[in-house]
Short mmCIF file of C-alpha atoms in Angstrom, two decimals:
data_model
loop_
_atom_site.label_atom_id
_atom_site.label_comp_id
_atom_site.label_asym_id
_atom_site.label_seq_id
_atom_site.Cartn_x
_atom_site.Cartn_y
_atom_site.Cartn_z
CA MET A 82 2.41 -39.48 -4.71
CA ASP A 83 -0.69 -41.57 -4.08
CA SER A 84 -3.67 -39.27 -4.48
CA GLU A 85 -6.06 -41.84 -3.01
CA LYS A 86 -4.41 -41.95 0.39
CA GLU A 87 -6.15 -39.72 2.89
CA THR A 88 -4.47 -38.36 6.00
CA SER A 89 -6.51 -38.49 9.21
CA ARG A 90 -6.45 -35.68 11.78
CA GLU A 91 -4.51 -37.91 14.18
CA GLU A 92 -1.83 -38.63 11.56
CA ILE A 93 -1.31 -35.00 10.59
CA ALA A 94 1.11 -34.11 13.38
CA ASP A 95 3.42 -36.96 12.32
CA SER A 96 3.23 -36.41 8.56
CA PRO A 97 6.39 -34.87 7.05
CA LEU A 98 4.38 -33.42 4.15
CA PHE A 99 1.89 -31.70 6.40
CA LYS A 100 3.94 -29.84 8.92
CA GLY A 101 1.53 -27.28 7.62
CA ASP A 102 -1.29 -24.96 8.53
CA GLU A 103 -3.13 -24.88 11.83
CA ALA A 104 -6.22 -25.69 9.74
CA LEU A 105 -5.10 -29.28 9.13
CA ARG A 106 -5.67 -30.18 12.76
CA LEU A 107 -9.32 -29.24 12.31
CA VAL A 108 -10.23 -30.36 8.78
CA GLY A 109 -7.62 -32.92 7.70
CA THR A 110 -6.82 -33.48 4.03
CA GLN A 111 -10.19 -34.71 2.80
CA ALA A 112 -12.65 -32.00 1.79
CA GLN A 113 -16.05 -31.81 3.43
CA LYS A 114 -18.88 -30.39 1.38
CA PHE A 115 -21.23 -27.58 2.38
CA ASN A 116 -23.89 -26.21 0.05
CA GLU A 117 -23.69 -22.73 -1.41
CA GLU A 118 -26.60 -21.40 0.63
CA TYR A 119 -24.79 -22.45 3.85
CA ASN A 120 -21.59 -20.85 2.55
CA ARG A 121 -23.44 -17.65 1.66
CA ARG A 122 -24.91 -17.35 5.16
CA LEU A 123 -21.49 -18.06 6.65
CA ARG A 124 -19.85 -15.38 4.53
CA ASN A 125 -22.50 -12.86 5.56
CA LYS A 126 -21.91 -13.73 9.21
CA LEU A 127 -18.17 -13.13 8.78
CA ASP A 128 -18.83 -9.87 6.94
CA LYS A 129 -20.88 -8.48 9.82
CA VAL A 130 -17.89 -8.72 12.17
CA ILE A 131 -14.67 -8.69 10.14
CA ILE A 132 -15.50 -5.91 7.68
CA PRO A 133 -16.61 -3.25 10.22
CA ILE A 134 -13.67 -3.95 12.52
CA THR A 135 -11.02 -3.95 9.78
CA ALA A 136 -12.57 -0.74 8.41
CA ALA A 137 -12.46 0.87 11.87
CA VAL A 138 -8.78 -0.08 12.21
CA TYR A 139 -7.83 1.38 8.84
CA PHE A 140 -9.93 4.49 9.41
CA THR A 141 -8.13 5.07 12.69
CA GLN A 142 -4.70 4.32 11.25
CA PHE A 143 -4.92 6.67 8.30
CA LEU A 144 -6.54 9.42 10.36
CA ASP A 145 -3.62 9.13 12.76
CA LYS A 146 -1.08 8.97 9.94
CA THR A 147 -2.45 12.13 8.30
CA SER A 148 -2.89 14.02 11.56
CA LEU A 149 0.30 15.89 10.73
CA ASN A 150 -1.30 17.20 7.52
CA TYR A 151 -4.14 18.79 9.52
CA ALA A 152 -1.85 19.98 12.29
CA SER A 153 0.35 21.74 9.71
CA ILE A 154 -2.27 24.45 9.19
CA MET A 155 -3.52 24.56 12.81
CA GLY A 156 -0.59 26.03 14.65
CA PHE A 157 1.79 23.05 14.60
CA PRO A 158 5.09 24.36 16.03
CA VAL A 159 7.42 22.60 13.55
CA THR A 160 7.76 24.07 10.03
CA GLY A 161 9.99 24.06 6.95
CA GLN A 162 12.55 21.29 6.52
CA ASN A 163 12.05 20.14 10.12
CA TYR A 164 8.39 19.53 9.26
CA ASN A 165 9.54 17.27 6.39
CA LEU A 166 11.81 15.38 8.79
CA VAL A 167 9.02 14.89 11.35
CA SER A 168 6.82 13.56 8.55
CA MET A 169 9.65 11.23 7.48
CA ALA A 170 10.13 9.90 11.04
CA PHE A 171 6.86 7.96 10.85
CA TYR A 172 8.13 5.99 7.85
CA LEU A 173 11.57 5.43 9.37
CA GLY A 174 9.94 3.79 12.39
CA PHE A 175 7.73 1.78 10.05
CA ILE A 176 10.73 0.44 8.10
CA VAL A 177 12.81 -0.39 11.17
CA TRP A 178 10.03 -2.44 12.80
CA GLU A 179 8.21 -3.94 9.79
CA PHE A 180 10.02 -7.29 9.53
CA PRO A 181 10.28 -7.85 13.30
CA THR A 182 6.60 -7.07 13.80
CA VAL A 183 5.28 -9.44 11.10
CA TYR A 184 7.40 -12.33 12.36
CA ILE A 185 6.33 -11.63 15.96
CA ALA A 186 2.74 -11.62 14.71
CA GLN A 187 3.32 -15.04 13.11
CA LYS A 188 3.93 -16.51 16.57
CA LEU A 189 0.93 -14.84 18.23
CA ARG A 190 -2.82 -14.43 17.83
CA LEU A 191 -3.16 -11.82 15.09
CA GLY A 192 -6.13 -9.94 16.52
CA LYS A 193 -4.65 -9.69 19.99
CA TYR A 194 -1.28 -8.48 18.73
CA LEU A 195 -2.95 -5.89 16.50
CA GLY A 196 -5.17 -4.66 19.34
CA VAL A 197 -2.23 -4.10 21.68
CA ASN A 198 -0.37 -2.13 19.01
CA ILE A 199 -3.38 0.11 18.38
CA ILE A 200 -3.75 0.92 22.08
CA ILE A 201 -0.04 1.81 22.30
CA TRP A 202 -0.21 4.11 19.30
CA GLY A 203 -3.27 5.79 20.83
CA ILE A 204 -1.18 6.60 23.89
CA VAL A 205 1.62 7.88 21.63
CA LEU A 206 -0.86 10.19 19.85
CA LEU A 207 -1.97 11.63 23.18
CA CYS A 208 1.67 12.37 23.94
CA HIS A 209 1.83 14.57 20.80
CA ALA A 210 -0.32 17.11 22.64
CA PHE A 211 2.39 17.48 25.30
CA ALA A 212 5.41 17.67 22.98
CA ASN A 213 6.89 21.09 22.23
CA SER A 214 10.13 20.50 20.30
CA PHE A 215 11.30 19.07 17.00
CA HIS A 216 13.14 16.20 18.72
CA ALA A 217 10.09 15.18 20.76
CA PHE A 218 7.80 15.16 17.71
CA PHE A 219 10.38 13.23 15.69
CA ALA A 220 10.63 10.54 18.39
CA LEU A 221 6.85 10.26 18.77
CA ARG A 222 6.28 9.96 15.03
CA PHE A 223 9.01 7.29 14.86
CA ILE A 224 7.28 5.22 17.58
CA LEU A 225 3.91 5.77 15.89
CA GLY A 226 5.33 4.30 12.69
CA MET A 227 6.60 1.26 14.58
CA CYS A 228 3.19 0.60 16.11
CA GLU A 229 1.28 1.02 12.85
CA SER A 230 3.63 -1.14 10.76
CA CYS A 231 1.76 -4.34 11.61
CA VAL A 232 -1.67 -3.18 10.44
CA SER A 233 -1.78 -3.92 6.71
CA PRO A 234 0.03 -7.31 6.83
CA ILE A 235 -2.33 -8.51 9.57
CA LEU A 236 -5.49 -7.26 7.88
CA ILE A 237 -4.45 -8.79 4.54
CA SER A 238 -3.67 -12.09 6.27
CA ILE A 239 -7.05 -12.14 7.98
CA ILE A 240 -8.93 -11.39 4.74
CA SER A 241 -6.98 -14.07 2.84
CA MET A 242 -7.73 -16.68 5.55
CA PHE A 243 -11.48 -16.08 5.71
CA TYR A 244 -12.37 -15.27 2.09
CA ARG A 245 -12.03 -16.83 -1.35
CA LYS A 246 -9.84 -15.20 -3.98
CA ASN A 247 -12.87 -13.83 -5.84
CA GLU A 248 -14.07 -12.19 -2.60
CA GLN A 249 -10.79 -10.67 -1.41
CA GLY A 250 -10.47 -7.64 -3.68
CA ILE A 251 -13.72 -5.98 -2.64
CA ARG A 252 -13.23 -6.79 1.05
CA ILE A 253 -9.75 -5.31 1.07
CA ALA A 254 -11.32 -2.35 -0.74
CA TYR A 255 -13.92 -1.99 2.02
CA PHE A 256 -11.29 -1.32 4.65
CA TYR A 257 -8.93 0.54 2.33
CA ALA A 258 -11.74 2.91 1.31
CA MET A 259 -11.50 4.33 4.81
CA LEU A 260 -8.53 6.37 3.55
CA GLY A 261 -10.96 8.45 1.53
CA PHE A 262 -13.45 8.73 4.38
CA THR A 263 -10.72 9.94 6.72
CA GLN A 264 -10.00 12.82 4.35
CA VAL A 265 -13.65 13.85 4.55
CA PHE A 266 -14.07 13.23 8.28
CA GLY A 267 -10.72 14.71 9.23
CA GLY A 268 -11.29 17.75 7.06
CA PHE A 269 -14.63 18.59 8.69
CA VAL A 270 -13.35 17.92 12.21
CA ALA A 271 -10.33 20.12 11.59
CA TYR A 272 -12.64 22.77 10.10
CA GLY A 273 -14.74 22.77 13.27
CA ILE A 274 -11.67 23.00 15.49
CA SER A 275 -10.36 25.88 13.38
CA PHE A 276 -13.07 28.11 14.90
CA TYR A 277 -11.56 27.56 18.31
CA ASN A 278 -9.60 30.67 19.33
CA GLY A 279 -6.80 28.74 21.05
CA GLY A 280 -7.26 30.39 24.42
CA ALA A 281 -6.62 27.26 26.50
CA MET A 282 -4.46 25.28 24.08
CA ALA A 283 -3.27 25.26 20.46
CA PRO A 284 -5.88 23.82 18.03
CA TYR A 285 -3.57 21.05 16.82
CA LYS A 286 -3.45 19.63 20.37
CA ILE A 287 -7.20 19.04 20.31
CA VAL A 288 -6.72 16.95 17.15
CA TYR A 289 -4.24 14.70 18.94
CA TYR A 290 -6.46 14.32 22.01
CA LEU A 291 -9.38 13.23 19.81
CA LEU A 292 -7.36 10.85 17.66
CA GLY A 293 -5.51 9.31 20.58
CA GLY A 294 -8.74 8.58 22.42
CA LEU A 295 -10.32 7.11 19.28
CA ALA A 296 -7.34 4.81 18.70
CA ILE A 297 -7.49 3.44 22.25
CA LEU A 298 -11.21 2.65 21.86
CA VAL A 299 -10.64 0.90 18.52
CA GLY A 300 -7.73 -1.07 20.02
CA ILE A 301 -9.98 -2.38 22.77
CA LEU A 302 -12.62 -3.33 20.16
CA VAL A 303 -10.01 -5.28 18.18
CA LEU A 304 -8.70 -7.07 21.27
CA VAL A 305 -12.16 -8.23 22.22
CA CYS A 306 -13.91 -8.84 18.90
CA LEU A 307 -11.62 -9.41 15.88
CA PRO A 308 -11.31 -13.13 14.95
CA ASP A 309 -7.70 -14.31 14.51
CA SER A 310 -8.30 -17.12 12.02
CA PRO A 311 -11.02 -19.60 10.97
CA VAL A 312 -9.46 -22.19 13.28
CA ASN A 313 -10.30 -20.30 16.48
CA ALA A 314 -12.82 -17.64 15.41
CA TRP A 315 -14.98 -16.93 18.46
CA ILE A 316 -17.99 -15.95 16.32
CA LEU A 317 -18.17 -19.39 14.67
CA THR A 318 -19.36 -22.78 15.88
CA GLU A 319 -17.02 -25.74 15.28
CA GLU A 320 -19.04 -26.74 12.22
CA GLU A 321 -18.84 -23.16 10.88
CA ARG A 322 -15.07 -23.10 11.47
CA ILE A 323 -14.74 -26.25 9.37
CA ALA A 324 -17.03 -24.79 6.70
CA SER A 325 -15.05 -21.55 6.71
CA LEU A 326 -11.86 -23.48 5.97
CA GLU A 327 -13.53 -25.63 3.33
CA ARG A 328 -14.74 -22.48 1.58
CA VAL A 329 -11.14 -21.45 0.86
CA ARG A 330 -9.59 -24.92 0.42
CA ASP A 331 -9.85 -24.93 -3.36
CA ASP A 332 -7.97 -21.62 -3.65
CA GLN A 333 -4.81 -23.38 -2.39
CA GLY A 334 -3.84 -20.29 -0.42
CA GLY A 335 -3.70 -21.90 3.04
CA THR A 336 -4.29 -20.20 6.37
CA GLU A 337 -1.74 -19.68 9.17
CA ASN A 338 1.38 -21.48 10.33
CA ARG A 339 3.37 -20.45 13.39
CA LYS A 340 6.66 -21.90 12.16
CA PHE A 341 9.07 -19.51 10.43
CA LYS A 342 10.33 -21.11 7.21
CA LYS A 343 13.57 -19.70 5.88
CA GLU A 344 13.15 -21.38 2.50
CA GLN A 345 9.94 -19.45 1.92
CA VAL A 346 11.75 -16.18 2.59
CA ILE A 347 14.43 -17.14 0.05
CA GLU A 348 11.78 -18.07 -2.52
CA THR A 349 10.11 -14.69 -2.01
CA LEU A 350 13.38 -12.84 -2.56
CA LEU A 351 14.14 -14.82 -5.73
CA ASP A 352 10.69 -14.31 -7.27
CA VAL A 353 10.82 -11.58 -9.93
CA ARG A 354 7.20 -10.70 -9.20
CA THR A 355 8.20 -9.71 -5.66
CA TRP A 356 10.42 -6.94 -6.97
CA LEU A 357 7.87 -5.81 -9.53
CA ILE A 358 5.34 -5.49 -6.69
CA VAL A 359 7.94 -3.57 -4.69
CA LEU A 360 8.49 -1.27 -7.68
CA ALA A 361 4.74 -0.84 -8.22
CA THR A 362 4.34 0.04 -4.54
CA MET A 363 7.05 2.69 -4.69
CA LEU A 364 5.65 4.16 -7.90
CA THR A 365 2.34 4.55 -6.07
CA ASP A 366 3.66 5.80 -2.75
CA ILE A 367 6.19 8.37 -3.81
CA PRO A 368 3.30 10.49 -5.16
CA SER A 369 1.14 9.48 -2.19
CA GLY A 370 3.81 10.48 0.31
CA GLY A 371 4.00 13.95 -1.13
CA LEU A 372 0.29 14.48 -1.55
CA THR A 373 -0.64 13.11 1.90
CA ASN A 374 1.37 15.79 3.65
CA PHE A 375 1.17 18.61 1.12
CA SER A 376 -2.29 18.38 -0.48
CA ASN A 377 -3.77 20.96 1.88
CA ILE A 378 -0.82 23.27 1.32
CA ILE A 379 -1.18 22.91 -2.47
CA ILE A 380 -4.91 23.72 -2.38
CA LYS A 381 -4.31 26.66 -0.04
CA ASN A 382 -1.82 28.02 -2.58
CA PHE A 383 -4.58 28.12 -5.21
CA GLY A 384 -5.67 31.21 -3.29
CA TYR A 385 -7.86 29.92 -0.45
CA THR A 386 -7.73 30.51 3.30
CA SER A 387 -6.69 27.78 5.71
CA ARG A 388 -10.31 27.32 6.81
CA GLN A 389 -11.59 27.09 3.21
CA THR A 390 -8.83 24.62 2.40
CA LEU A 391 -10.01 22.16 5.06
CA ILE A 392 -13.43 21.92 3.40
CA LEU A 393 -12.29 22.12 -0.21
CA ALA A 394 -9.87 19.22 0.25
CA THR A 395 -12.62 16.78 1.26
CA PRO A 396 -14.11 15.89 -2.19
CA SER A 397 -10.89 14.17 -3.23
CA GLY A 398 -11.61 11.71 -0.40
CA ILE A 399 -14.98 10.90 -1.97
CA VAL A 400 -13.27 10.34 -5.34
CA GLU A 401 -10.85 7.94 -3.65
CA VAL A 402 -13.65 5.99 -1.95
CA ILE A 403 -15.47 5.56 -5.25
CA SER A 404 -12.29 4.51 -7.04
CA VAL A 405 -11.31 1.99 -4.35
CA VAL A 406 -14.74 0.32 -4.20
CA VAL A 407 -15.28 0.23 -7.98
CA CYS A 408 -11.80 -1.16 -8.62
CA GLY A 409 -12.19 -3.72 -5.82
CA TYR A 410 -15.51 -4.90 -7.23
CA TYR A 411 -14.12 -5.05 -10.77
CA SER A 412 -11.00 -6.94 -9.68
CA ASP A 413 -13.13 -9.72 -8.11
CA LYS A 414 -15.84 -9.77 -10.77
CA LYS A 415 -13.38 -10.07 -13.67
CA GLY A 416 -10.62 -11.95 -11.87
CA GLU A 417 -8.18 -9.12 -12.55
CA ARG A 418 -5.79 -7.32 -10.24
CA MET A 419 -3.55 -5.21 -12.46
CA LEU A 420 -6.04 -3.78 -14.97
CA PRO A 421 -7.78 -1.80 -12.19
CA VAL A 422 -4.40 -0.27 -11.32
CA ILE A 423 -4.09 1.00 -14.88
CA TYR A 424 -7.67 2.28 -15.01
CA ALA A 425 -7.31 4.14 -11.69
CA THR A 426 -4.05 5.80 -12.70
CA LEU A 427 -5.32 7.48 -15.88
CA PRO A 428 -7.62 10.07 -14.20
CA THR A 429 -4.80 11.00 -11.83
CA LEU A 430 -2.47 11.72 -14.76
CA LEU A 431 -5.15 13.99 -16.20
CA GLY A 432 -5.59 15.75 -12.86
CA VAL A 433 -1.88 16.46 -12.44
CA ALA A 434 -1.67 17.66 -16.04
CA LEU A 435 -4.52 20.12 -15.37
CA MET A 436 -2.78 21.49 -12.27
CA ILE A 437 0.42 22.04 -14.27
CA GLY A 438 -1.22 23.40 -17.40
CA PHE A 439 -3.57 25.82 -15.61
CA ASN A 440 -1.12 26.83 -12.89
CA ASP A 441 -0.97 30.52 -13.80
CA SER A 442 -4.46 30.78 -15.26
CA GLY A 443 -6.18 31.92 -12.08
CA GLN A 444 -8.95 29.39 -12.77
CA LYS A 445 -9.42 28.00 -9.30
CA GLY A 446 -12.24 25.69 -10.38
CA VAL A 447 -10.08 23.86 -12.92
CA LEU A 448 -7.22 23.55 -10.45
CA LEU A 449 -9.55 22.16 -7.80
CA PHE A 450 -11.06 19.72 -10.29
CA GLY A 451 -7.55 18.51 -11.14
CA SER A 452 -6.75 18.03 -7.45
CA TYR A 453 -9.94 15.96 -7.02
CA LEU A 454 -9.11 13.69 -9.97
CA ILE A 455 -5.85 12.82 -8.25
CA GLY A 456 -7.86 10.89 -5.67
CA SER A 457 -8.56 8.14 -8.22
CA PHE A 458 -5.08 6.59 -7.93
CA GLY A 459 -5.71 5.95 -4.24
CA SER A 460 -7.12 2.55 -5.18
CA THR A 461 -3.84 1.24 -6.61
CA LEU A 462 -2.31 0.19 -3.28
CA SER A 463 -5.57 -1.53 -2.31
CA THR A 464 -5.34 -3.56 -5.52
CA ILE A 465 -1.70 -4.38 -4.81
CA TYR A 466 -2.76 -5.68 -1.38
CA ALA A 467 -5.39 -7.84 -3.12
CA TYR A 468 -2.76 -9.04 -5.60
CA ASN A 469 -0.55 -10.20 -2.73
CA ALA A 470 -3.45 -11.89 -0.93
CA SER A 471 -4.59 -13.80 -4.03
CA ASN A 472 -1.23 -14.64 -5.57
CA THR A 473 0.86 -15.84 -2.64
CA SER A 474 0.77 -19.14 -0.78
CA GLY A 475 2.90 -20.31 2.14
CA TYR A 476 2.36 -18.40 5.39
CA THR A 477 5.94 -17.19 5.85
CA LYS A 478 6.04 -16.17 2.20
CA LYS A 479 2.79 -14.23 2.60
CA LEU A 480 4.18 -12.39 5.61
CA THR A 481 7.44 -11.68 3.80
CA ILE A 482 5.86 -10.29 0.63
CA ASN A 483 3.46 -8.17 2.69
CA ALA A 484 6.34 -6.90 4.84
CA LEU A 485 8.41 -6.03 1.77
CA THR A 486 5.42 -4.26 0.27
CA MET A 487 5.03 -2.17 3.41
CA VAL A 488 8.75 -1.44 3.73
CA PHE A 489 8.81 -0.02 0.22
CA PHE A 490 5.49 1.69 0.88
CA CYS A 491 7.50 3.57 3.49
CA VAL A 492 10.50 4.13 1.23
CA GLY A 493 8.16 5.60 -1.34
CA ASN A 494 6.51 7.83 1.23
CA ILE A 495 9.88 8.99 2.58
CA ILE A 496 10.97 9.98 -0.91
CA GLY A 497 7.55 11.53 -1.39
CA THR A 498 8.00 13.85 1.60
CA GLU A 499 10.90 15.41 -0.33
CA ILE A 500 9.17 15.65 -3.70
CA PHE A 501 7.61 19.01 -2.88
CA GLN A 502 10.53 21.25 -1.96
CA PRO A 503 10.07 24.64 -0.24
CA LYS A 504 12.07 26.29 -3.03
CA ASP A 505 9.42 25.14 -5.54
CA ALA A 506 6.53 26.74 -3.63
CA PRO A 507 3.82 27.74 -4.25
CA ALA A 508 3.22 25.87 -7.53
CA TYR A 509 5.50 22.87 -6.90
CA ILE A 510 5.73 22.23 -10.65
CA PRO A 511 8.81 19.90 -10.48
CA GLY A 512 7.03 17.69 -7.92
CA LYS A 513 3.88 17.49 -10.02
CA ALA A 514 5.90 16.65 -13.14
CA ALA A 515 7.69 13.89 -11.21
CA ILE A 516 4.32 12.40 -10.24
CA MET A 517 3.33 12.20 -13.90
CA VAL A 518 6.52 10.34 -14.79
CA LEU A 519 6.16 7.91 -11.87
CA LEU A 520 2.52 7.04 -12.55
CA SER A 521 3.15 6.62 -16.28
CA THR A 522 5.84 4.08 -15.40
CA GLN A 523 3.36 2.40 -13.03
CA ILE A 524 1.10 1.56 -15.96
CA GLY A 525 3.91 -0.37 -17.66
CA VAL A 526 4.82 -2.27 -14.47
CA ALA A 527 1.17 -3.25 -13.88
CA TYR A 528 0.87 -4.60 -17.42
CA LEU A 529 4.09 -6.63 -17.00
CA LEU A 530 2.86 -8.20 -13.74
CA ARG A 531 -0.39 -9.19 -15.41
CA HIS A 532 1.48 -10.66 -18.39
CA ILE A 533 3.70 -12.79 -16.13
CA ASN A 534 0.72 -14.26 -14.27
CA VAL A 535 -1.10 -15.07 -17.51
CA LYS A 536 1.96 -16.97 -18.74
CA LEU A 537 2.40 -18.78 -15.41
CA ASN A 538 -1.21 -19.97 -15.44
CA ILE A 539 -0.89 -21.29 -18.99
CA LYS A 540 2.24 -23.17 -17.94
CA ARG A 541 0.50 -24.54 -14.81
CA ARG A 542 -2.46 -25.86 -16.79
CA ALA A 543 -0.10 -27.58 -19.23
CA MET A 544 1.80 -29.18 -16.34
CA ILE A 545 -1.43 -30.50 -14.80
CA GLU A 546 -2.44 -32.03 -18.13
CA GLU A 547 1.00 -33.68 -18.35
CA ILE A 548 0.61 -35.11 -14.82
CA LYS A 549 -2.81 -36.49 -15.73
CA ARG A 550 -1.36 -38.24 -18.79
CA GLU A 551 1.65 -39.64 -16.93
CA LYS A 552 -0.34 -40.96 -13.95
CA GLY A 553 -3.56 -41.78 -15.76
CA TRP A 554 -5.44 -39.40 -13.45
CA THR A 555 -8.97 -38.18 -13.97
CA ASP A 556 -10.27 -34.76 -12.96
CA ASP A 557 -11.45 -36.34 -9.70
CA ASN A 558 -7.91 -37.51 -8.94
CA VAL A 559 -6.62 -33.99 -9.56
CA GLN A 560 -9.29 -32.54 -7.26
CA LYS A 561 -8.35 -34.94 -4.45
CA GLU A 562 -4.70 -34.04 -4.78
CA LYS A 563 -5.60 -30.35 -4.63
CA GLU A 564 -7.56 -30.99 -1.45
CA ARG A 565 -4.58 -32.80 0.11
CA ARG A 566 -2.24 -29.90 -0.57
CA ALA A 567 -4.57 -27.01 0.29
CA PHE A 568 -3.42 -26.53 3.90
CA ALA A 569 0.06 -28.04 3.59
CA ASP A 570 1.71 -24.58 3.85
CA MET A 571 3.22 -25.05 0.40
CA THR A 572 4.19 -21.92 -1.53
CA ASP A 573 2.54 -20.98 -4.78
CA LYS A 574 5.67 -22.08 -6.65
CA GLN A 575 5.77 -25.46 -4.91
CA ASN A 576 2.10 -26.19 -5.54
CA VAL A 577 1.39 -26.85 -9.22
CA PHE A 578 -2.34 -26.60 -8.53
CA PHE A 579 -2.12 -22.96 -7.41
CA GLN A 580 -3.61 -20.59 -9.97
CA TYR A 581 -2.64 -16.91 -10.09
CA VAL A 582 -5.07 -14.01 -10.40
CA ASN A 583 -4.07 -11.66 -13.20
#
């Protein structure tokens, strides 16, 4: 392959190699240089729009997702095993629609598709206030899961298109940290509503009116304001769009491509790291699925009232926010993705151990402290998202790995809804012991993923040195070849110049 040959914008559409990213039509295969001060100002401009909007979306999504947790102690009419099934319905809808929704999104403008889904799920939340039977709530939660299944893949895609690898971890953390804030916000809102005497309507209905209205407002914001990609970002001038693409060219991650590529799906399914990520996701979300819907019930069983529980559950959200942001910053600063997973899991293991060991002690303070420590492992899924964003190239492959991650996120959460069985109440010792086993296994999986990437990078560097010797290339020749391939929609396995983040 002749590294000196440059492909013009006009030639791109006819080039068999570059039936690639939309970006090629704007920037071609020859890099254009922008100084770091220009790039810094550009990044700050993107941050002012993308970060607040993605955070608002995730805040709304998780608040909606956990609405059942608050409703459970505010007069929700479904209880016992039927409550577990209603909780599970959300994840069933998520699984059923995950692959269709990401491949539909591939054909459309990401921001517009996301905005429409948010507005629909806002309407579905409003309908919760009018439902009065198990079957109605099951159906609504199923549809809610379908609508929300597109959120994480789209947000991860947008972050990976606009930001460099060493900027992605913290920016994914910024929106993912909203999970912790929703625990705090939702807890205080539910606490305020709990003083309502229910004369006109059940308190849980007020929750659904508020959340449904909020979701519709956020959906409109996304439709109007969220940029879809650097190629057509409304907030950027044409020069800034080019600069935005050039900022990420050297990462070899590409941007978007509207053509579905079956071979990239096959490559994803045959990549051992795919299934380790799937396993890591399940090991995170089985505990998460249980705790999301039962954390308030567990704290209440320490000996507190429902009203006290709403307030006392909020500090674990603060712990999660701190863990997510610190791990996101560390993962970018050190170029690590899996070590933060290990670090975040250790305090959670201690917290669960405290809740088991002091179960019959009557020491409420120790039990509460243990429940707060559990919030630290909330950052693990954020880091897995960042791992996918930084370690996958090829647009169809990115969508596929993100879809698989979210499908098994749901599988984990479905299993998690069954981890705390009514027969084990009020201590739920078997469920807590299971969490310890799962998170201990997570540490081993995270280390193995890191080890594989380290070995792959060593092999890649050796291959590049071999190419240089065979072709007589200099470092400049290598750089030009990297620039040619950057937006060719090649997968990370196809592109020898792609470097993995550990």
